[in-house]
């Protein structure tokens, strides 16, 4: 009997899960429409074969300019700030290649060739640093603006496969072919005085290469999910280590968490996207296995990459079948398909843009960036570690190239009208009659009063004079008259 | 004339022209009537602003005559102002210029565009040096500033604006070069900044002249603090006139060199000989020519006596540092190279001097000079800490490679600085660093912030913590650099590990000396530390910090500020400071409760009690914050996994209370017949469906339902009760388990199995008692009562016999789960269904016994 009870409990969760999934698709559409107004999400897609980088607007589906000559590594695509896309290239030679594109130019604007093949790339939200993982297990950290290699350290025994910044960007998480997931504090790594580089955490547990890592929200209590070729995903806490292991029927290529971290979406090699329940404490069974709630299946080949939209329910998946599908995770329906090209897709990235892809202002923006040199083009990435004090060109490095910004609400820039405050101050000053300025004005006023008074006096005098002379004349004439009489 | 008609009401359209005319007739001076009192003018201004008398905007449907009436009224108003502005009498002229400035702000766009150049000419006359009163010059500057601010907002007059602005530069330069009064300077510099912001190209040709003019004002140091701040702003804005990276950098370079050369002279004999060159060596690489001095050769040539130099040192250096700060924190149109290393070196240089003579050198300084320097040093250090804050703000994420240097600098400063003002700044820098750089920074700064905050908050009961931290720190310092030649080290910054006794003794000594403002900033730094990194590597200090914060907060609420026995009332502090201290203590307490720590926050119940009490202090910031804190703590007590959709949104109303209990889970869904579908989960239909499904279904689902039905009242009060009595319940074996699951969001597999129920099983022997125990756990959450058993029945809503049956079910469900190692979801699902059942069991108690009877497991 207890067993039966347990089954019932399981059933309970399932129903909850599914019933909400089925119900309110319409209301979401409305919400989504509202969100689209404020920010435009652009899906950026790459392929390991040279069919370039294509970009689609998630809301309208319109396609942007296709960028050429890109054969990206898996995880080798990142957005540098809002202006550039960076991608590590598959090369035949022994050296690596990282190219930058701007949004409006089909050809790469900057090409750099690091010493060894770089596979995964990551950059911080400002786009000021770029991190690359080498095939030897070394991780390189460059400053984007100057191209200076700030630090390199040997992190793994085998090739690094994925790099992710944790949510506050002070920690870097790396996964490698040796099955290890490591957490690094950038601050410690960049500290010159700290002689040896050491990691904050190393999570071992996967027996085969790591395929993807995703880091959840929550600062030092964040959850990290790693997927591996050993058919499992492991959920780690930054604080306490392994939380649980989820087994899947196939190799998982890509993982994503939804915004509330209730569900784990795992894109698998068999073309399905499995949805695992992270939040219920008890195991839920489906035909796919423990903890797996359901699966989204439409892709004909392996799912390679997943990305979540800001709206919280659009999941974007890229597959080796050459399509990008947008799923509504509430209804489990595929709601849109983008076609990239013939080749398989290996990276899907969602980028927030202020302007529309089709909007000419995007081109203008990039033009003004590149043309008028308002934002200097980043330099190619350095091959070797240089001295801290030196720039790549050998000059002394005084400091980073920074785009100074200020909060419009706190800055002095926001000039406001001034005359009223001045007026009120002056009125106060006049009331008190203390300052030299007011007394000066008072003096002026008195002077002019005096002048006017003097004029009056003069005029009165004149009048008096006239009257006097008139009266005297009159009197005298009267006297004369009487005298005559 | 219309003036003889009455208005309809205060919104009548004819009000405004009529009011304007009456103002002109009665209050505004004219040729004949003098200005009776300046206060009249302020009444006029407020009336115009209140009624928008000059705006000339009508609702659409208004007949033309009214519009013309208003238009002619405004026309005559402006005519009057212009005649006043050209009046001989200074007071009338002043009134005219003032009101013209107001008109520039308030008039309609069309009118402004049509007549701004005319107004400009009228105002420009008053800037000519020949004209007398400073008063009018200031007003004219302000009015012109408004004119250009408004002009800058209109896109299609840029060209005209630039040419007008160009005409203004010469008079401005002349005014600056004259020995004019401070207020005029202030106005002129403000005007200049506006021109740079809106019409940068007008300054282009006069760039060097403007720089020289402002620099000479700063270097000569004749102005008061507020005015020289304006000058600093002018200088900081100036590179925007050219808007290229080079002018920004060269301005920065010049300023740093200028500061440095001033310091060279001042610090001679107080520091190592090479300190001065350290800064410039990075800034001006060997072999390259240094940039021309700030403001050109003429400014440098100013010859000054030694005495004058000392007098001017602090104002001059502080203004230049302010200028650096403003350059760093204000937006600039292009990317620039920020000379972060020279800047940090400069800050480090000022902070490292403490007035002690350098032993390696023969004293060059006079005793009086040392005295003077010692008196001025804190000000210089405050300025350089401000500069450090600006560096952190301005450089943002790109501070990363230098962050370790900044931390070392900060550590060193914490060790040296004993003055309250300096410590406040240091704490606030630590706070900024923590917030902006995240966890990585917390790992670095934790020990520093803690050591100092413990000392400043007089955490005397726990010297062990302090000394262990200080031990840690002193080790660090040895590694960081050789101890320098300090003569005056104060207690607060004593780096040596203290024995417990010493520390206590010393703490007694300074109990009354640490100002509340320092404690406030220490609390803020602690709060930032807990917010960012309260979890990672915090095992060794977390418990102490939690204790410190709860104690501080409760003391602060009672009006005490110290820890332990030596309580001192803060009543003698100003009220605002007291309020700030309370608020800071509560904010830090909230952070301590919210920051995850792997177990239940130890002082949750005390904290909640404090917040609840604080909330009653209506109308204060404290009450506002307490309300916020209670809201923030609620999900800690009711952790929830919300469904993505809000189905409830479509059928609000009756469903509302159910969702409240259900922790956001879709209420009732598990009980629904599958046929019913989500749409039937509404009001009455819903209950019917539920009831029928209940009656129809076989025993197992019911048994579960019953289990949930038996705790109707319990769930409702659960949250509050549990919160209140959390600490009381701590001893009980099952409690931590429950709360672990309830509160932590992490998903530890193993922990699920060490659940409540297992432990409950161990504690309770026979089966019947198990039953009571199981339902009691809820009960206890609510009431925090140690007694078990009958209590349940007394408080239960259901009949006793029903209850008994029910509880067998309960036991079975829960017990079975527990034995099985299976665990109830942490997401509050069990509660959700219980909560839902409240309504059900109240309304329809009858079916229950039947169903229960049909259960085979009843015996």
PDB file of C-alpha atoms in Angstrom, chain A residues 205 352 382 461:
ATOM      1  CA  UNK A 205      31.861  13.321 -11.202  1.00  0.00           C
ATOM      2  CA  UNK A 352      19.338  41.598 -26.749  1.00  0.00           C
ATOM      3  CA  UNK A 382      47.645  38.922 -28.577  1.00  0.00           C
ATOM      4  CA  UNK A 461      14.502 126.174  -8.557  1.00  0.00           C
TER       5      UNK A 461
END
